[in-house]
Amino acid sequence: MSGMGQFLRRMRRSYLKRLFKNAGYSKNTPLVHYLEGIRAEPLYEEMPLHYDLFDRNEFLCRSLSLYDLPNDLKVPPDELFIIGSGPSIRKQAVDKLANKNTILLNGAVTLIKDAGLHPLCVLVVDELFCRKRLDLLASVPDETNMVLTFPAIKEIAFERPDIIRKNRIFLLHEKNMDFHGKLGIDAYNLSQFDKPTHGVFRAGTVMSAGIQLAAFMKVPNVYLLGLDIGNAETEPRFYENGKDKIRTGLLKDYDELILPFMKLAAAWYNRHEYRIFNCSPVTKLPYSVIPYHDFDAIG
């Protein structure tokens, strides 16, 4: 597409987004997807779904099933490290995870190059990150497993459809609701926790999606890195500097979304006799919810 054509398409999209927002439509309404041109067509009715992904009439790729993702777990498959973007990552020797099972969240993709990691997958749920830091996603090696929500896929495909084409795309559904304290830790929510093929709970942080994905894969030992939270507004993420820092809602969402979700996660892992640890030494999340594990002690 020519530069002018892309400019006009972008302006049209911006106008449509404002129009539908003012009219009270959700950004996930099928009509919005249709008018923007980037759409996903399901092949089967049951979950999880394979999708044919299109940019208007141009075929991009066929998404893979989440059930296929555990097949790429390295041996031994009993440990998984989910790496977020907290500043504490700067002081941790994450290069020792090069041959471990890792899920890289958002800007943690920089660790593929900077620390030599070979992740199980890259996980992105936030379209804002895709819009602001598309350069980081463009740097991942070809054939990387990328677990993406549809809003994330749309943002990537709008500017850089080649990223969708050259990688292995897994479509992750989100539930049409946030997990907040009012929902509580009940039998239904616990039963849904390890079923991302039914949609993951939205809980104010991409880490919540990573934890649910780990539960789905039945990995018995899960370690969370970069889950700092408390310094989100005062310090840049480990891969940022002061000039390219993207806004964050972590502190705003902490009490209503993040903390209640982490309590649900702890309850699920305890019930199934799996273990989950927080390896961030400066976290806002109490260690009474997710216990601390010294990352330096991990071999």
C-alpha positions as a Markdown table, in Angstrom:
| # | Residue | x | y | z |
|---|---|---|---|---|
| 1 | Met | 0.0 | 0.0 | 0.0 |
| 2 | Ser | 1.3 | 3.5 | -0.9 |
| 3 | Gly | 2.2 | 6.0 | 1.9 |
| 4 | Met | -0.8 | 8.1 | 1.0 |
| 5 | Gly | -3.1 | 5.1 | 0.9 |
| 6 | Gln | -1.9 | 4.0 | 4.4 |
| 7 | Phe | -2.3 | 7.6 | 5.7 |
| 8 | Leu | -5.9 | 7.8 | 4.4 |
| 9 | Arg | -6.7 | 4.4 | 5.9 |
| 10 | Arg | -5.3 | 5.4 | 9.2 |
| 11 | Met | -7.3 | 8.6 | 9.3 |
| 12 | Arg | -10.5 | 6.7 | 8.3 |
| 13 | Arg | -9.8 | 4.2 | 11.1 |
| 14 | Ser | -9.3 | 7.0 | 13.7 |
| 15 | Tyr | -12.6 | 8.6 | 12.7 |
| 16 | Leu | -14.5 | 5.3 | 12.9 |
| 17 | Lys | -13.0 | 4.5 | 16.3 |
| 18 | Arg | -14.2 | 7.9 | 17.7 |
| 19 | Leu | -17.6 | 7.5 | 16.0 |
| 20 | Phe | -18.3 | 4.1 | 17.5 |
| 21 | Lys | -17.0 | 5.0 | 20.9 |
| 22 | Asn | -19.3 | 8.0 | 21.0 |
| 23 | Ala | -22.2 | 5.8 | 19.9 |
| 24 | Gly | -21.4 | 3.4 | 22.8 |
| 25 | Tyr | -20.1 | 0.5 | 20.8 |
| 26 | Ser | -17.4 | -1.8 | 22.2 |
| 27 | Lys | -14.1 | -1.9 | 20.2 |
| 28 | Asn | -14.6 | -5.7 | 20.0 |
| 29 | Thr | -18.0 | -5.4 | 18.1 |
| 30 | Pro | -17.9 | -7.4 | 14.9 |
| 31 | Leu | -19.2 | -4.4 | 13.0 |
| 32 | Val | -16.1 | -2.4 | 14.0 |
| 33 | His | -13.8 | -5.2 | 12.9 |
| 34 | Tyr | -15.6 | -5.5 | 9.6 |
| 35 | Leu | -15.4 | -1.8 | 8.8 |
| 36 | Glu | -11.7 | -1.6 | 9.9 |
| 37 | Gly | -11.1 | -4.5 | 7.4 |
| 38 | Ile | -8.9 | -6.8 | 9.6 |
| 39 | Arg | -11.0 | -9.8 | 10.6 |
| 40 | Ala | -10.8 | -13.4 | 11.8 |
| 41 | Glu | -13.0 | -16.1 | 10.4 |
| 42 | Pro | -13.5 | -19.2 | 12.6 |
| 43 | Leu | -13.1 | -22.6 | 11.0 |
| 44 | Tyr | -15.0 | -24.6 | 13.7 |
| 45 | Glu | -17.7 | -23.9 | 16.2 |
| 46 | Glu | -16.0 | -25.4 | 19.2 |
| 47 | Met | -13.2 | -23.9 | 21.3 |
| 48 | Pro | -10.3 | -23.5 | 20.9 |
| 49 | Leu | -10.7 | -22.1 | 17.4 |
| 50 | His | -8.4 | -22.0 | 14.5 |
| 51 | Tyr | -8.9 | -18.8 | 12.6 |
| 52 | Asp | -8.1 | -17.7 | 9.1 |
| 53 | Leu | -6.8 | -14.1 | 9.5 |
| 54 | Phe | -7.3 | -11.5 | 6.9 |
| 55 | Asp | -6.4 | -7.9 | 6.2 |
| 56 | Arg | -9.5 | -7.0 | 4.1 |
| 57 | Asn | -9.4 | -9.7 | 1.4 |
| 58 | Glu | -5.8 | -10.5 | 1.8 |
| 59 | Phe | -5.0 | -13.8 | 3.6 |
| 60 | Leu | -2.5 | -13.3 | 6.4 |
| 61 | Cys | -2.3 | -16.7 | 8.1 |
| 62 | Arg | -4.2 | -19.5 | 9.8 |
| 63 | Ser | -3.9 | -19.3 | 13.6 |
| 64 | Leu | -2.8 | -22.3 | 15.7 |
| 65 | Ser | -4.6 | -24.0 | 18.6 |
| 66 | Leu | -3.6 | -23.3 | 22.1 |
| 67 | Tyr | -3.6 | -27.1 | 22.6 |
| 68 | Asp | -0.6 | -27.3 | 20.3 |
| 69 | Leu | 1.5 | -24.9 | 22.5 |
| 70 | Pro | 2.5 | -27.4 | 25.2 |
| 71 | Asn | 4.1 | -29.5 | 22.5 |
| 72 | Asp | 6.9 | -26.9 | 22.3 |
| 73 | Leu | 7.8 | -27.1 | 26.0 |
| 74 | Lys | 11.4 | -27.9 | 26.5 |
| 75 | Val | 12.5 | -30.9 | 28.6 |
| 76 | Pro | 12.1 | -31.0 | 31.5 |
| 77 | Pro | 8.6 | -29.4 | 31.2 |
| 78 | Asp | 8.0 | -28.9 | 34.9 |
| 79 | Glu | 9.3 | -25.3 | 35.2 |
| 80 | Leu | 8.0 | -22.2 | 33.5 |
| 81 | Phe | 9.3 | -18.6 | 33.9 |
| 82 | Ile | 6.9 | -15.8 | 33.0 |
| 83 | Ile | 8.8 | -12.6 | 32.5 |
| 84 | Gly | 7.2 | -9.2 | 32.7 |
| 85 | Ser | 8.7 | -5.7 | 32.3 |
| 86 | Gly | 9.3 | -4.5 | 35.8 |
| 87 | Pro | 12.6 | -2.5 | 36.4 |
| 88 | Ser | 13.9 | -5.3 | 38.7 |
| 89 | Ile | 14.7 | -7.4 | 35.6 |
| 90 | Arg | 17.7 | -5.1 | 35.1 |
| 91 | Lys | 19.4 | -6.6 | 38.2 |
| 92 | Gln | 18.6 | -10.3 | 37.5 |
| 93 | Ala | 20.7 | -12.7 | 35.5 |
| 94 | Val | 17.9 | -13.8 | 33.2 |
| 95 | Asp | 20.5 | -15.1 | 30.6 |
| 96 | Lys | 20.6 | -18.3 | 32.7 |
| 97 | Leu | 17.1 | -19.0 | 31.4 |
| 98 | Ala | 18.3 | -19.4 | 27.8 |
| 99 | Asn | 17.4 | -23.1 | 27.7 |
| 100 | Lys | 14.5 | -22.9 | 30.1 |
| 101 | Asn | 10.8 | -22.6 | 29.3 |
| 102 | Thr | 9.9 | -18.9 | 29.3 |
| 103 | Ile | 6.9 | -16.8 | 28.3 |
| 104 | Leu | 7.9 | -13.2 | 27.4 |
| 105 | Leu | 5.3 | -10.5 | 28.1 |
| 106 | Asn | 5.2 | -7.4 | 25.9 |
| 107 | Gly | 8.6 | -5.6 | 25.9 |
| 108 | Ala | 10.4 | -8.6 | 27.5 |
| 109 | Val | 10.8 | -9.7 | 23.9 |
| 110 | Thr | 14.0 | -7.7 | 24.0 |
| 111 | Leu | 15.5 | -10.5 | 26.1 |
| 112 | Ile | 15.5 | -12.7 | 23.0 |
| 113 | Lys | 18.4 | -10.6 | 21.7 |
| 114 | Asp | 19.8 | -9.1 | 24.9 |
| 115 | Ala | 19.9 | -12.3 | 27.0 |
| 116 | Gly | 19.8 | -15.1 | 24.4 |
| 117 | Leu | 16.4 | -16.4 | 25.5 |
| 118 | His | 14.5 | -18.9 | 23.3 |
| 119 | Pro | 10.9 | -18.4 | 24.6 |
| 120 | Leu | 8.1 | -20.9 | 24.5 |
| 121 | Cys | 6.1 | -17.9 | 23.3 |
| 122 | Val | 5.7 | -14.2 | 23.3 |
| 123 | Leu | 2.4 | -13.0 | 24.9 |
| 124 | Val | 0.7 | -9.7 | 24.1 |
| 125 | Val | -2.9 | -8.7 | 25.0 |
| 126 | Asp | -2.7 | -4.9 | 24.9 |
| 127 | Glu | -3.2 | -3.1 | 21.6 |
| 128 | Leu | -1.6 | 0.0 | 23.0 |
| 129 | Phe | 1.7 | -1.8 | 23.4 |
| 130 | Cys | 1.5 | -3.0 | 19.8 |
| 131 | Arg | 0.8 | 0.5 | 18.6 |
| 132 | Lys | 3.6 | 2.2 | 20.6 |
| 133 | Arg | 6.3 | -0.5 | 20.4 |
| 134 | Leu | 5.8 | -2.3 | 17.2 |
| 135 | Asp | 9.5 | -2.1 | 16.6 |
| 136 | Leu | 10.1 | -4.6 | 19.4 |
| 137 | Leu | 7.6 | -7.1 | 18.0 |
| 138 | Ala | 9.2 | -6.7 | 14.6 |
| 139 | Ser | 12.5 | -7.8 | 16.0 |
| 140 | Val | 11.5 | -11.3 | 17.1 |
| 141 | Pro | 13.0 | -14.2 | 15.0 |
| 142 | Asp | 10.8 | -15.7 | 12.3 |
| 143 | Glu | 8.6 | -18.7 | 13.4 |
| 144 | Thr | 8.3 | -17.4 | 17.0 |
| 145 | Asn | 5.2 | -18.5 | 18.9 |
| 146 | Met | 3.1 | -15.4 | 19.4 |
| 147 | Val | 0.0 | -15.6 | 21.6 |
| 148 | Leu | -2.1 | -12.6 | 20.8 |
| 149 | Thr | -5.6 | -11.3 | 21.5 |
| 150 | Phe | -7.5 | -10.1 | 18.5 |
| 151 | Pro | -7.2 | -6.4 | 19.4 |
| 152 | Ala | -3.4 | -7.0 | 19.5 |
| 153 | Ile | -3.5 | -8.8 | 16.1 |
| 154 | Lys | -5.4 | -6.0 | 14.6 |
| 155 | Glu | -2.9 | -3.4 | 15.7 |
| 156 | Ile | 0.0 | -5.4 | 14.4 |
| 157 | Ala | -1.7 | -6.3 | 11.1 |
| 158 | Phe | -2.7 | -2.7 | 10.4 |
| 159 | Glu | 0.9 | -1.5 | 10.2 |
| 160 | Arg | 3.1 | -4.6 | 9.9 |
| 161 | Pro | 1.1 | -7.6 | 8.5 |
| 162 | Asp | 4.5 | -9.3 | 7.8 |
| 163 | Ile | 4.9 | -9.9 | 11.5 |
| 164 | Ile | 1.7 | -11.9 | 11.5 |
| 165 | Arg | 2.7 | -13.8 | 8.4 |
| 166 | Lys | 6.2 | -14.8 | 9.5 |
| 167 | Asn | 5.4 | -16.1 | 13.0 |
| 168 | Arg | 3.3 | -18.8 | 14.5 |
| 169 | Ile | 0.1 | -17.1 | 15.7 |
| 170 | Phe | -2.1 | -18.4 | 18.6 |
| 171 | Leu | -5.3 | -16.4 | 19.1 |
| 172 | Leu | -6.1 | -15.9 | 22.8 |
| 173 | His | -9.7 | -14.9 | 23.7 |
| 174 | Glu | -10.5 | -12.7 | 26.6 |
| 175 | Lys | -13.7 | -12.9 | 28.7 |
| 176 | Asn | -16.1 | -10.0 | 28.2 |
| 177 | Met | -15.6 | -9.0 | 31.8 |
| 178 | Asp | -12.8 | -7.9 | 34.2 |
| 179 | Phe | -12.0 | -10.1 | 37.1 |
| 180 | His | -12.5 | -7.8 | 40.2 |
| 181 | Gly | -12.9 | -8.3 | 43.9 |
| 182 | Lys | -16.7 | -8.5 | 43.7 |
| 183 | Leu | -16.5 | -11.8 | 41.8 |
| 184 | Gly | -14.7 | -13.6 | 44.6 |
| 185 | Ile | -13.0 | -17.0 | 44.7 |
| 186 | Asp | -15.8 | -19.4 | 44.0 |
| 187 | Ala | -16.1 | -22.8 | 42.3 |
| 188 | Tyr | -17.0 | -21.3 | 39.0 |
| 189 | Asn | -14.1 | -18.9 | 38.7 |
| 190 | Leu | -11.7 | -21.6 | 39.9 |
| 191 | Ser | -13.1 | -24.0 | 37.2 |
| 192 | Gln | -12.6 | -21.4 | 34.5 |
| 193 | Phe | -9.1 | -20.4 | 35.6 |
| 194 | Asp | -7.2 | -23.1 | 33.5 |
| 195 | Lys | -9.5 | -22.8 | 30.5 |
| 196 | Pro | -8.0 | -20.0 | 28.3 |
| 197 | Thr | -9.8 | -21.6 | 25.4 |
| 198 | His | -13.0 | -20.3 | 27.0 |
| 199 | Gly | -11.3 | -16.9 | 27.4 |
| 200 | Val | -8.9 | -15.6 | 30.0 |
| 201 | Phe | -10.0 | -13.2 | 32.8 |
| 202 | Arg | -8.9 | -9.6 | 32.2 |
| 203 | Ala | -7.2 | -8.4 | 35.3 |
| 204 | Gly | -5.3 | -5.2 | 34.7 |
| 205 | Thr | -2.0 | -6.9 | 33.7 |
| 206 | Val | -0.7 | -9.1 | 31.0 |
| 207 | Met | 0.9 | -11.2 | 33.7 |
| 208 | Ser | -2.6 | -12.5 | 34.6 |
| 209 | Ala | -3.0 | -14.0 | 31.1 |
| 210 | Gly | 0.4 | -15.6 | 31.3 |
| 211 | Ile | -0.5 | -17.2 | 34.7 |
| 212 | Gln | -3.7 | -18.6 | 33.2 |
| 213 | Leu | -1.8 | -20.0 | 30.2 |
| 214 | Ala | 0.6 | -21.7 | 32.5 |
| 215 | Ala | -2.3 | -23.3 | 34.4 |
| 216 | Phe | -3.8 | -24.5 | 31.1 |
| 217 | Met | -0.5 | -26.2 | 30.3 |
| 218 | Lys | -0.4 | -27.9 | 33.7 |
| 219 | Val | 3.2 | -26.8 | 34.5 |
| 220 | Pro | 3.7 | -27.6 | 38.2 |
| 221 | Asn | 6.3 | -24.9 | 39.0 |
| 222 | Val | 5.8 | -21.3 | 37.8 |
| 223 | Tyr | 8.1 | -18.4 | 38.5 |
| 224 | Leu | 7.0 | -14.8 | 37.9 |
| 225 | Leu | 9.7 | -12.2 | 37.1 |
| 226 | Gly | 9.3 | -8.4 | 36.7 |
| 227 | Leu | 6.1 | -8.3 | 38.7 |
| 228 | Asp | 7.1 | -5.1 | 40.5 |
| 229 | Ile | 3.9 | -3.0 | 40.2 |
| 230 | Gly | 4.7 | -0.5 | 42.9 |
| 231 | Asn | 7.4 | 1.4 | 40.8 |
| 232 | Ala | 5.4 | 1.4 | 37.6 |
| 233 | Glu | 4.7 | 5.1 | 37.6 |
| 234 | Thr | 8.1 | 6.3 | 38.9 |
| 235 | Glu | 10.5 | 4.1 | 36.9 |
| 236 | Pro | 10.6 | 3.1 | 33.3 |
| 237 | Arg | 10.2 | -0.6 | 32.4 |
| 238 | Phe | 13.5 | -2.4 | 32.2 |
| 239 | Tyr | 13.7 | -2.0 | 28.4 |
| 240 | Glu | 12.6 | 1.7 | 28.4 |
| 241 | Asn | 14.3 | 4.9 | 29.2 |
| 242 | Gly | 12.7 | 8.1 | 30.4 |
| 243 | Lys | 11.9 | 9.3 | 26.9 |
| 244 | Asp | 10.1 | 6.3 | 25.5 |
| 245 | Lys | 8.1 | 5.3 | 28.6 |
| 246 | Ile | 4.5 | 4.2 | 27.8 |
| 247 | Arg | 1.7 | 5.1 | 30.3 |
| 248 | Thr | 0.6 | 2.4 | 32.7 |
| 249 | Gly | -2.6 | 1.6 | 34.6 |
| 250 | Leu | -1.1 | -0.9 | 37.0 |
| 251 | Leu | -1.4 | 1.1 | 40.2 |
| 252 | Lys | -4.9 | 2.3 | 39.2 |
| 253 | Asp | -6.0 | -1.3 | 38.7 |
| 254 | Tyr | -4.1 | -2.9 | 41.6 |
| 255 | Asp | -6.8 | -2.9 | 44.3 |
| 256 | Glu | -9.8 | -3.7 | 42.1 |
| 257 | Leu | -8.3 | -6.1 | 39.6 |
| 258 | Ile | -4.7 | -7.3 | 40.1 |
| 259 | Leu | -4.8 | -8.1 | 43.8 |
| 260 | Pro | -8.1 | -10.0 | 43.6 |
| 261 | Phe | -6.9 | -12.0 | 40.6 |
| 262 | Met | -3.6 | -12.9 | 42.2 |
| 263 | Lys | -5.6 | -14.3 | 45.2 |
| 264 | Leu | -7.6 | -16.4 | 42.8 |
| 265 | Ala | -4.4 | -17.6 | 41.1 |
| 266 | Ala | -2.9 | -18.6 | 44.5 |
| 267 | Ala | -6.1 | -20.5 | 45.4 |
| 268 | Trp | -6.1 | -22.4 | 42.1 |
| 269 | Tyr | -2.4 | -23.3 | 42.4 |
| 270 | Asn | -2.8 | -24.4 | 46.0 |
| 271 | Arg | -5.9 | -26.5 | 45.2 |
| 272 | His | -4.1 | -28.4 | 42.4 |
| 273 | Glu | -0.9 | -28.7 | 44.5 |
| 274 | Tyr | 1.1 | -26.7 | 41.9 |
| 275 | Arg | 3.6 | -24.1 | 43.0 |
| 276 | Ile | 3.8 | -20.4 | 41.9 |
| 277 | Phe | 6.4 | -17.9 | 43.0 |
| 278 | Asn | 7.1 | -14.2 | 42.7 |
| 279 | Cys | 10.8 | -13.6 | 42.0 |
| 280 | Ser | 10.5 | -9.8 | 42.1 |
| 281 | Pro | 12.4 | -8.5 | 45.1 |
| 282 | Val | 10.6 | -5.1 | 45.1 |
| 283 | Thr | 7.0 | -6.1 | 44.4 |
| 284 | Lys | 3.8 | -4.4 | 45.7 |
| 285 | Leu | 2.0 | -7.7 | 45.7 |
| 286 | Pro | 2.3 | -9.2 | 49.2 |
| 287 | Tyr | 4.3 | -12.4 | 49.5 |
| 288 | Ser | 1.5 | -13.8 | 51.6 |
| 289 | Val | -0.5 | -14.0 | 48.3 |
| 290 | Ile | 2.2 | -15.3 | 45.9 |
| 291 | Pro | 5.3 | -16.4 | 47.9 |
| 292 | Tyr | 8.8 | -15.0 | 47.2 |
| 293 | His | 11.5 | -17.1 | 45.6 |
| 294 | Asp | 15.1 | -15.8 | 45.3 |
| 295 | Phe | 15.9 | -15.9 | 41.6 |
| 296 | Asp | 19.6 | -16.1 | 42.3 |
| 297 | Ala | 19.0 | -19.5 | 44.0 |
| 298 | Ile | 17.6 | -21.0 | 40.8 |
| 299 | Gly | 20.1 | -23.1 | 39.0 |
